[in-house]
């Protein structure tokens, strides 16, 4: 077992670990498109939407990083265009991608929630790719263990926490892939975010990396709790909104 | 047991070439014949850059590293340019250092011990080490942009 895991880590050792994320994203896009075609209910130019969103993610992530470190770039303006993946702020990229999706959705008169539902299988696979990539890079590693499935990394036998994350991600992916479309758009996406947050919360118990923010709660745990709470509130809100629409329609009809 | 950084989930007392761990210690001779021991530099921020003269990204990033060294050495920054001498041509390495007029210490890893210790998989590899001797950031592959190096240095120099 340890030999197989070591081989995977050697084949995809940094900086090759990024290949796993790209590969997962590529497969995820294909699967999302297939799901969209299977549904047959929406006929929109998703290809251009993905392209713009991806471009916004990359540009937004880079710009956000530059803005946070302006002094470092003042003497090396060309550094903004360098190929270093380290010059990137994933949160800034995500925000920019979301804003782009929102703007395009309005322009094309598509529901923002329908787009998020369509992107859900892609996001689920992407999360799996990130977990595998972390495993290959040795980041987000687990606590020490003497369990038989522990593997040797950073001078100790450790929980393969990234693989736990990957397996839970696989379960979430199967769940969203097999799920028939809900009556209310956005529920699929919100189920995905809440399930993923729950999985992260579970795996956080096996992770060694991470800093406590307060009361022995790590950043990951706090983010997971917040994501879950927000998702549940939005599910309630979306269902209530749909109910209200139904009642209005009935009253009018 | 070493002292873990405040707030760290696990008491990372171990030594490993990964962020959050104490940087593996080594002692090497420089091109000028001086001995440098990493643990002796505790209290100062250190950048360990593993390189070879045949490696194009290593060559490409070296001028930026030298500029950073010139700019930050007065603030205590130490840059150890560890040449993987066991897989390099010493003559070409010396020519390259002369061509760029490198002033930072160039250490000679003749037996490949540092490469082994730091589990070197790709050249160049850079390790940004804080004043307490903990690795703050690892950048594998290159060339690193000057601005990237600057952001990482600013972080460990604080």
Short mmCIF file of C-alpha atoms in Angstrom, two decimals:
data_model
loop_
_atom_site.label_atom_id
_atom_site.label_comp_id
_atom_site.label_asym_id
_atom_site.label_seq_id
_atom_site.Cartn_x
_atom_site.Cartn_y
_atom_site.Cartn_z
CA UNK A 1 0.00 0.00 0.00
CA UNK A 2 2.76 2.37 1.04
CA UNK A 3 4.64 1.62 -2.20
CA UNK A 4 1.63 2.58 -4.33
CA UNK A 5 1.13 5.80 -2.42
CA UNK A 6 4.84 6.62 -2.68
CA UNK A 7 4.76 6.01 -6.44
CA UNK A 8 1.77 8.34 -6.86
CA UNK A 9 3.58 11.00 -4.85
CA UNK A 10 6.73 10.62 -6.94
CA UNK A 11 4.95 10.72 -10.29
CA UNK A 12 3.00 13.84 -9.34
CA UNK A 13 5.63 15.49 -7.15
CA UNK A 14 5.52 19.31 -7.22
CA UNK A 15 5.25 21.16 -9.50
CA UNK A 16 3.56 18.28 -11.41
CA UNK A 17 0.85 18.02 -8.73
CA UNK A 18 -0.99 20.86 -10.47
CA UNK A 19 -1.66 18.48 -13.40
CA UNK A 20 -4.13 16.63 -11.15
CA UNK A 21 -6.20 19.79 -10.61
CA UNK A 22 -6.20 20.64 -14.32
CA UNK A 23 -7.15 17.06 -15.21
CA UNK A 24 -9.99 17.00 -12.68
CA UNK A 25 -11.25 20.36 -13.93
CA UNK A 26 -11.18 19.17 -17.53
CA UNK A 27 -13.09 15.96 -16.78
CA UNK A 28 -15.46 17.95 -14.57
CA UNK A 29 -16.31 20.36 -17.37
CA UNK A 30 -17.04 17.48 -19.74
CA UNK A 31 -19.28 15.83 -17.14
CA UNK A 32 -21.10 19.08 -16.36
CA UNK A 33 -21.82 19.60 -20.06
CA UNK A 34 -23.03 16.02 -20.37
CA UNK A 35 -25.37 16.49 -17.44
CA UNK A 36 -26.66 19.73 -18.96
CA UNK A 37 -27.37 17.96 -22.27
CA UNK A 38 -29.02 15.07 -20.42
CA UNK A 39 -31.38 17.51 -18.72
CA UNK A 40 -32.14 19.14 -22.05
CA UNK A 41 -34.01 21.90 -20.28
CA UNK A 42 -31.46 24.64 -20.72
CA UNK A 43 -30.04 25.74 -23.98
CA UNK A 44 -27.38 28.32 -23.39
CA UNK A 45 -23.83 29.01 -24.42
CA UNK A 46 -22.17 27.37 -21.45
CA UNK A 47 -18.85 27.02 -23.24
CA UNK A 48 -18.36 30.77 -23.35
CA UNK A 49 -19.56 31.07 -19.77
CA UNK A 50 -16.94 28.58 -18.56
CA UNK A 51 -14.25 30.30 -20.61
CA UNK A 52 -15.06 33.74 -19.21
CA UNK A 53 -15.36 32.41 -15.67
CA UNK A 54 -12.04 30.59 -15.89
CA UNK A 55 -10.36 33.69 -17.32
CA UNK A 56 -11.91 35.78 -14.52
CA UNK A 57 -10.67 33.28 -11.93
CA UNK A 58 -7.10 33.42 -13.25
CA UNK A 59 -6.98 37.18 -13.78
CA UNK A 60 -8.84 37.92 -10.54
CA UNK A 61 -6.56 35.65 -8.50
CA UNK A 62 -3.47 37.29 -9.94
CA UNK A 63 -4.77 40.84 -9.54
CA UNK A 64 -5.92 40.24 -6.00
CA UNK A 65 -2.45 38.95 -5.07
CA UNK A 66 -0.76 41.93 -6.74
CA UNK A 67 -3.05 44.40 -4.97
CA UNK A 68 -2.23 42.81 -1.62
CA UNK A 69 1.51 43.07 -2.34
CA UNK A 70 1.75 46.28 -4.33
CA UNK A 71 5.15 47.31 -2.99
CA UNK A 72 6.72 44.02 -4.15
CA UNK A 73 5.57 44.65 -7.70
CA UNK A 74 6.46 48.33 -7.91
CA UNK A 75 10.02 47.48 -8.99
CA UNK A 76 9.10 44.40 -11.01
CA UNK A 77 6.01 45.21 -13.03
CA UNK A 78 6.65 42.33 -15.43
CA UNK A 79 6.38 40.00 -12.46
CA UNK A 80 2.60 40.45 -12.74
CA UNK A 81 2.76 38.44 -15.97
CA UNK A 82 5.20 35.77 -14.73
CA UNK A 83 4.14 32.14 -14.87
CA UNK A 84 4.69 31.52 -11.14
CA UNK A 85 1.58 29.85 -9.70
CA UNK A 86 2.62 31.28 -6.31
CA UNK A 87 1.51 34.74 -7.45
CA UNK A 88 -2.13 33.93 -6.96
CA UNK A 89 -4.92 34.49 -4.44
CA UNK A 90 -7.51 31.70 -4.83
CA UNK A 91 -10.13 33.60 -2.82
CA UNK A 92 -9.79 36.69 -5.02
CA UNK A 93 -10.00 34.48 -8.11
CA UNK A 94 -13.16 32.77 -6.85
CA UNK A 95 -14.81 36.10 -6.05
CA UNK A 96 -13.99 37.44 -9.50
CA UNK A 97 -15.32 34.26 -11.18
CA UNK A 98 -18.56 34.49 -9.18
CA UNK A 99 -19.04 38.15 -10.11
CA UNK A 100 -18.42 37.29 -13.78
CA UNK A 101 -20.97 34.48 -13.67
CA UNK A 102 -23.47 36.83 -12.00
CA UNK A 103 -22.95 39.55 -14.64
CA UNK A 104 -23.11 37.10 -17.57
CA UNK A 105 -26.17 35.40 -16.11
CA UNK A 106 -28.00 38.74 -15.99
CA UNK A 107 -26.87 39.66 -19.49
CA UNK A 108 -28.03 36.34 -20.94
CA UNK A 109 -31.09 36.27 -18.69
CA UNK A 110 -30.19 32.94 -17.13
CA UNK A 111 -30.82 32.14 -13.49
CA UNK A 112 -27.60 32.42 -11.45
CA UNK A 113 -28.73 29.35 -9.50
CA UNK A 114 -29.22 27.28 -12.67
CA UNK A 115 -25.62 28.03 -13.62
CA UNK A 116 -24.38 27.00 -10.18
CA UNK A 117 -26.40 23.76 -10.38
CA UNK A 118 -24.88 23.03 -13.77
CA UNK A 119 -21.39 23.70 -12.46
CA UNK A 120 -21.87 21.44 -9.43
CA UNK A 121 -20.42 18.18 -10.90
CA UNK A 122 -17.47 20.21 -12.19
CA UNK A 123 -16.87 21.71 -8.73
CA UNK A 124 -17.23 18.30 -7.06
CA UNK A 125 -14.58 16.79 -9.33
CA UNK A 126 -12.35 19.82 -8.90
CA UNK A 127 -12.42 19.34 -5.13
CA UNK A 128 -11.35 15.72 -5.63
CA UNK A 129 -8.51 16.87 -7.87
CA UNK A 130 -7.38 19.37 -5.24
CA UNK A 131 -7.31 16.62 -2.58
CA UNK A 132 -5.21 14.34 -4.78
CA UNK A 133 -2.94 17.23 -5.66
CA UNK A 134 -2.46 18.00 -1.96
CA UNK A 135 -1.62 14.36 -1.36
CA UNK A 136 1.02 14.42 -4.11
CA UNK A 137 2.47 17.70 -2.81
CA UNK A 138 2.41 16.54 0.82
CA UNK A 139 0.35 19.55 1.92
CA UNK A 140 -2.68 19.35 4.23
CA UNK A 141 -1.05 16.22 5.68
CA UNK A 142 -2.50 14.14 8.49
CA UNK A 143 -1.72 13.61 12.14
CA UNK A 144 0.62 10.83 13.18
CA UNK A 145 -0.93 7.35 13.39
CA UNK A 146 0.01 3.71 13.81
CA UNK A 147 -2.98 2.50 11.83
CA UNK A 148 -2.10 0.04 9.04
CA UNK A 149 -3.18 2.44 6.27
CA UNK A 150 -0.94 5.23 7.52
CA UNK A 151 1.79 6.29 5.16
CA UNK A 152 5.23 7.74 5.63
CA UNK A 153 5.50 11.47 5.03
CA UNK A 154 7.42 14.29 6.72
CA UNK A 155 9.34 11.90 8.93
CA UNK A 156 6.35 10.09 10.42
CA UNK A 157 3.60 7.56 9.69
CA UNK A 158 0.54 9.74 9.15
CA UNK A 159 -3.15 9.55 8.34
CA UNK A 160 -3.63 9.97 4.59
CA UNK A 161 -5.97 12.89 5.40
CA UNK A 162 -5.96 14.11 1.80
CA UNK A 163 -7.16 10.67 0.65
CA UNK A 164 -9.95 10.70 3.25
CA UNK A 165 -10.90 14.04 1.74
CA UNK A 166 -10.72 12.53 -1.75
CA UNK A 167 -12.93 9.56 -0.81
CA UNK A 168 -15.55 11.77 0.86
CA UNK A 169 -15.37 14.02 -2.20
CA UNK A 170 -16.05 10.97 -4.37
CA UNK A 171 -19.15 10.16 -2.32
CA UNK A 172 -20.35 13.75 -2.67
CA UNK A 173 -19.66 13.64 -6.41
CA UNK A 174 -21.62 10.40 -6.87
CA UNK A 175 -24.44 11.96 -4.86
CA UNK A 176 -24.70 15.09 -7.00
CA UNK A 177 -24.18 13.15 -10.23
CA UNK A 178 -26.98 10.68 -9.52
CA UNK A 179 -29.36 13.27 -8.12
CA UNK A 180 -32.23 14.14 -10.46
CA UNK A 181 -32.76 17.91 -10.88
CA UNK A 182 -34.61 19.47 -7.96
CA UNK A 183 -37.76 21.48 -8.59
CA UNK A 184 -36.05 24.55 -7.22
CA UNK A 185 -32.82 25.64 -8.83
CA UNK A 186 -29.80 26.13 -6.60
CA UNK A 187 -30.67 23.31 -4.20
CA UNK A 188 -28.26 20.89 -5.87
CA UNK A 189 -25.41 23.38 -5.55
CA UNK A 190 -26.29 24.20 -1.94
CA UNK A 191 -26.50 20.48 -1.05
CA UNK A 192 -23.05 20.10 -2.59
CA UNK A 193 -21.58 22.99 -0.57
CA UNK A 194 -23.08 21.77 2.69
CA UNK A 195 -21.98 18.16 2.11
CA UNK A 196 -18.47 19.28 1.14
CA UNK A 197 -18.27 21.49 4.23
CA UNK A 198 -19.35 18.53 6.40
CA UNK A 199 -16.66 16.36 4.77
CA UNK A 200 -14.00 19.03 5.41
CA UNK A 201 -15.13 19.29 9.02
CA UNK A 202 -14.76 15.54 9.46
CA UNK A 203 -11.34 15.37 7.81
CA UNK A 204 -10.10 18.38 9.82
CA UNK A 205 -9.95 16.04 12.83
CA UNK A 206 -7.24 14.02 11.12
CA UNK A 207 -5.25 16.93 9.75
CA UNK A 208 -2.04 18.09 11.37
CA UNK A 209 -1.64 21.27 9.39
CA UNK A 210 -3.56 24.40 10.15
CA UNK A 211 -3.58 27.18 12.70
CA UNK A 212 -6.01 27.63 15.56
CA UNK A 213 -7.97 30.85 15.31
CA UNK A 214 -9.65 30.63 18.72
CA UNK A 215 -10.87 27.98 21.18
CA UNK A 216 -8.99 25.21 19.28
CA UNK A 217 -10.98 25.93 16.13
CA UNK A 218 -8.95 25.96 12.94
CA UNK A 219 -9.48 28.16 9.87
CA UNK A 220 -10.77 25.15 7.91
CA UNK A 221 -13.28 24.24 10.63
CA UNK A 222 -14.54 27.81 10.90
CA UNK A 223 -14.89 28.11 7.12
CA UNK A 224 -16.72 24.75 7.01
CA UNK A 225 -19.17 25.75 9.77
CA UNK A 226 -19.87 29.09 8.07
CA UNK A 227 -20.35 27.41 4.67
CA UNK A 228 -22.73 24.86 6.14
CA UNK A 229 -24.77 27.48 8.00
CA UNK A 230 -24.97 29.72 4.91
CA UNK A 231 -25.95 26.78 2.70
CA UNK A 232 -28.75 25.70 5.03
CA UNK A 233 -30.09 29.25 5.26
CA UNK A 234 -30.02 29.61 1.48
CA UNK A 235 -31.76 26.25 1.00
CA UNK A 236 -34.56 27.47 3.32
CA UNK A 237 -34.67 30.77 1.43
CA UNK A 238 -34.81 29.14 -2.02
CA UNK A 239 -37.57 26.73 -0.97
CA UNK A 240 -39.56 29.55 0.64
CA UNK A 241 -39.12 31.66 -2.51
CA UNK A 242 -40.35 28.80 -4.71
CA UNK A 243 -43.35 28.23 -2.41
CA UNK A 244 -44.22 31.91 -2.55
CA UNK A 245 -44.03 31.85 -6.37
CA UNK A 246 -46.30 28.79 -6.51
CA UNK A 247 -48.88 30.40 -4.23
CA UNK A 248 -48.83 33.64 -6.27
CA UNK A 249 -49.26 31.68 -9.49
CA UNK A 250 -52.19 29.68 -8.03
CA UNK A 251 -53.86 32.84 -6.76
CA UNK A 252 -53.47 34.51 -10.15
CA UNK A 253 -54.61 31.46 -12.07
CA UNK B 1 11.05 18.21 21.55
CA UNK B 2 11.39 21.49 19.71
CA UNK B 3 9.07 24.40 20.17
CA UNK B 4 6.21 24.52 17.70
CA UNK B 5 5.07 27.86 16.33
CA UNK B 6 2.20 29.31 18.39
CA UNK B 7 -1.18 28.05 17.29
CA UNK B 8 0.12 25.05 15.36
CA UNK B 9 -2.30 22.14 15.58
CA UNK B 10 0.33 19.44 15.99
CA UNK B 11 3.54 19.82 17.94
CA UNK B 12 5.73 19.70 14.86
CA UNK B 13 8.91 18.98 16.69
CA UNK B 14 10.24 17.03 13.77
CA UNK B 15 12.50 18.31 11.10
CA UNK B 16 11.37 18.17 7.48
CA UNK B 17 11.70 20.22 4.30
CA UNK B 18 8.11 21.40 4.50
CA UNK B 19 6.37 24.54 5.77
CA UNK B 20 5.73 24.41 9.52
CA UNK B 21 8.71 22.16 10.23
CA UNK B 22 12.20 23.05 11.39
CA UNK B 23 14.51 23.30 8.40
CA UNK B 24 16.90 20.35 8.21
CA UNK B 25 20.32 21.47 9.35
CA UNK B 26 23.42 21.25 7.17
CA UNK B 27 26.96 22.50 7.12
CA UNK B 28 28.73 23.18 3.82
CA UNK B 29 31.81 24.93 2.50
CA UNK B 30 31.38 27.96 0.29
CA UNK B 31 33.16 28.73 -2.95
CA UNK B 32 35.45 31.06 -0.97
CA UNK B 33 36.31 28.31 1.50
CA UNK B 34 34.14 29.47 4.43
CA UNK B 35 31.94 27.05 6.34
CA UNK B 36 28.24 27.84 6.71
CA UNK B 37 25.99 25.99 9.15
CA UNK B 38 22.28 26.64 8.85
CA UNK B 39 21.54 26.31 12.58
CA UNK B 40 24.17 28.99 13.32
CA UNK B 41 21.99 31.44 11.40
CA UNK B 42 19.05 31.08 13.83
CA UNK B 43 17.66 34.55 14.54
CA UNK B 44 18.03 35.64 10.92
CA UNK B 45 15.71 35.03 7.99
CA UNK B 46 17.28 32.66 5.47
CA UNK B 47 16.57 31.73 1.87
CA UNK B 48 18.08 28.41 0.82
CA UNK B 49 18.12 28.08 -2.96
CA UNK B 50 19.17 24.75 -4.49
CA UNK B 51 20.46 25.20 -8.02
CA UNK B 52 22.74 23.93 -10.80
CA UNK B 53 24.42 25.80 -13.62
CA UNK B 54 22.95 23.49 -16.30
CA UNK B 55 19.39 24.24 -15.15
CA UNK B 56 17.88 27.11 -17.24
CA UNK B 57 15.26 28.23 -14.66
CA UNK B 58 18.01 28.31 -11.97
CA UNK B 59 20.10 30.55 -14.21
CA UNK B 60 17.12 32.72 -15.05
CA UNK B 61 16.16 33.45 -11.42
CA UNK B 62 19.69 33.97 -10.09
CA UNK B 63 20.00 37.68 -11.06
CA UNK B 64 16.74 38.44 -9.22
CA UNK B 65 17.94 36.51 -6.15
CA UNK B 66 21.21 38.46 -6.19
CA UNK B 67 19.34 41.78 -6.43
CA UNK B 68 17.12 40.78 -3.50
CA UNK B 69 20.22 39.79 -1.53
CA UNK B 70 21.78 43.20 -2.14
CA UNK B 71 18.58 44.95 -1.11
CA UNK B 72 17.81 42.96 2.04
CA UNK B 73 21.17 41.83 3.45
CA UNK B 74 21.32 44.96 5.60
CA UNK B 75 18.06 43.86 7.21
CA UNK B 76 19.62 40.57 8.22
CA UNK B 77 18.62 38.38 5.29
CA UNK B 78 20.94 35.49 4.51
CA UNK B 79 20.75 33.75 1.14
CA UNK B 80 22.49 30.42 0.77
CA UNK B 81 22.77 29.45 -2.89
CA UNK B 82 23.42 25.74 -2.51
CA UNK B 83 24.95 24.42 -5.71
CA UNK B 84 24.15 20.74 -6.29
CA UNK B 85 27.82 20.21 -7.11
CA UNK B 86 27.49 16.42 -7.28
CA UNK B 87 25.38 16.87 -10.42
CA UNK B 88 27.04 19.99 -11.83
CA UNK B 89 30.22 20.91 -13.67
CA UNK B 90 32.30 22.92 -11.15
CA UNK B 91 34.04 24.90 -13.90
CA UNK B 92 30.78 25.98 -15.52
CA UNK B 93 29.30 26.73 -12.10
CA UNK B 94 32.22 29.02 -11.23
CA UNK B 95 32.04 30.71 -14.66
CA UNK B 96 28.32 31.36 -14.14
CA UNK B 97 28.88 32.83 -10.66
CA UNK B 98 31.64 35.06 -12.06
CA UNK B 99 29.56 36.13 -15.05
CA UNK B 100 26.75 37.32 -12.76
CA UNK B 101 29.17 38.62 -10.12
CA UNK B 102 27.23 36.82 -7.41
CA UNK B 103 28.10 38.10 -3.96
CA UNK B 104 25.88 35.84 -1.86
CA UNK B 105 27.46 32.69 -0.41
CA UNK B 106 27.54 29.84 -2.92
CA UNK B 107 27.71 26.59 -1.01
CA UNK B 108 29.01 23.39 -2.55
CA UNK B 109 26.87 20.31 -1.97
CA UNK B 110 29.56 17.94 -3.19
CA UNK B 111 28.14 14.74 -1.71
CA UNK B 112 24.51 15.59 -2.46
CA UNK B 113 23.66 15.50 1.26
CA UNK B 114 21.56 18.68 1.21
CA UNK B 115 19.70 17.49 -1.90
CA UNK B 116 18.92 14.26 -0.02
CA UNK B 117 18.04 16.04 3.22
CA UNK B 118 15.67 18.41 1.45
CA UNK B 119 14.18 15.56 -0.64
CA UNK B 120 15.07 17.48 -3.79
CA UNK B 121 12.86 16.46 -6.70
CA UNK B 122 13.10 19.48 -8.97
CA UNK B 123 15.56 22.28 -9.63
CA UNK B 124 15.49 25.04 -8.62
CA UNK B 125 13.94 24.61 -5.16
CA UNK B 126 13.77 27.45 -2.68
CA UNK B 127 13.11 27.31 1.06
CA UNK B 128 12.15 30.48 2.92
CA UNK B 129 13.13 30.03 6.57
CA UNK B 130 12.02 32.36 9.36
CA UNK B 131 14.11 33.69 12.23
CA UNK B 132 13.15 30.72 14.45
CA UNK B 133 14.44 28.24 11.89
CA UNK B 134 11.02 27.11 10.68
CA UNK B 135 10.29 26.76 6.99
CA UNK B 136 7.67 29.31 6.06
CA UNK B 137 7.34 28.61 2.36
CA UNK B 138 8.73 26.25 -0.26
CA UNK B 139 8.82 27.14 -3.94
CA UNK B 140 9.60 24.19 -6.18
CA UNK B 141 10.48 24.93 -9.78
CA UNK B 142 11.14 28.26 -11.35
CA UNK B 143 12.20 30.76 -12.40
CA UNK B 144 10.73 32.75 -9.53
CA UNK B 145 9.77 36.31 -10.40
CA UNK B 146 11.56 38.98 -8.38
CA UNK B 147 8.23 40.15 -7.01
CA UNK B 148 7.40 36.62 -5.80
CA UNK B 149 10.73 36.37 -3.98
CA UNK B 150 10.17 39.82 -2.51
CA UNK B 151 6.71 38.92 -1.10
CA UNK B 152 8.10 35.78 0.52
CA UNK B 153 11.15 37.58 1.92
CA UNK B 154 9.01 40.37 3.37
CA UNK B 155 7.03 37.69 5.19
CA UNK B 156 10.04 35.98 6.83
CA UNK B 157 11.87 39.22 7.57
CA UNK B 158 9.02 40.63 9.70
#
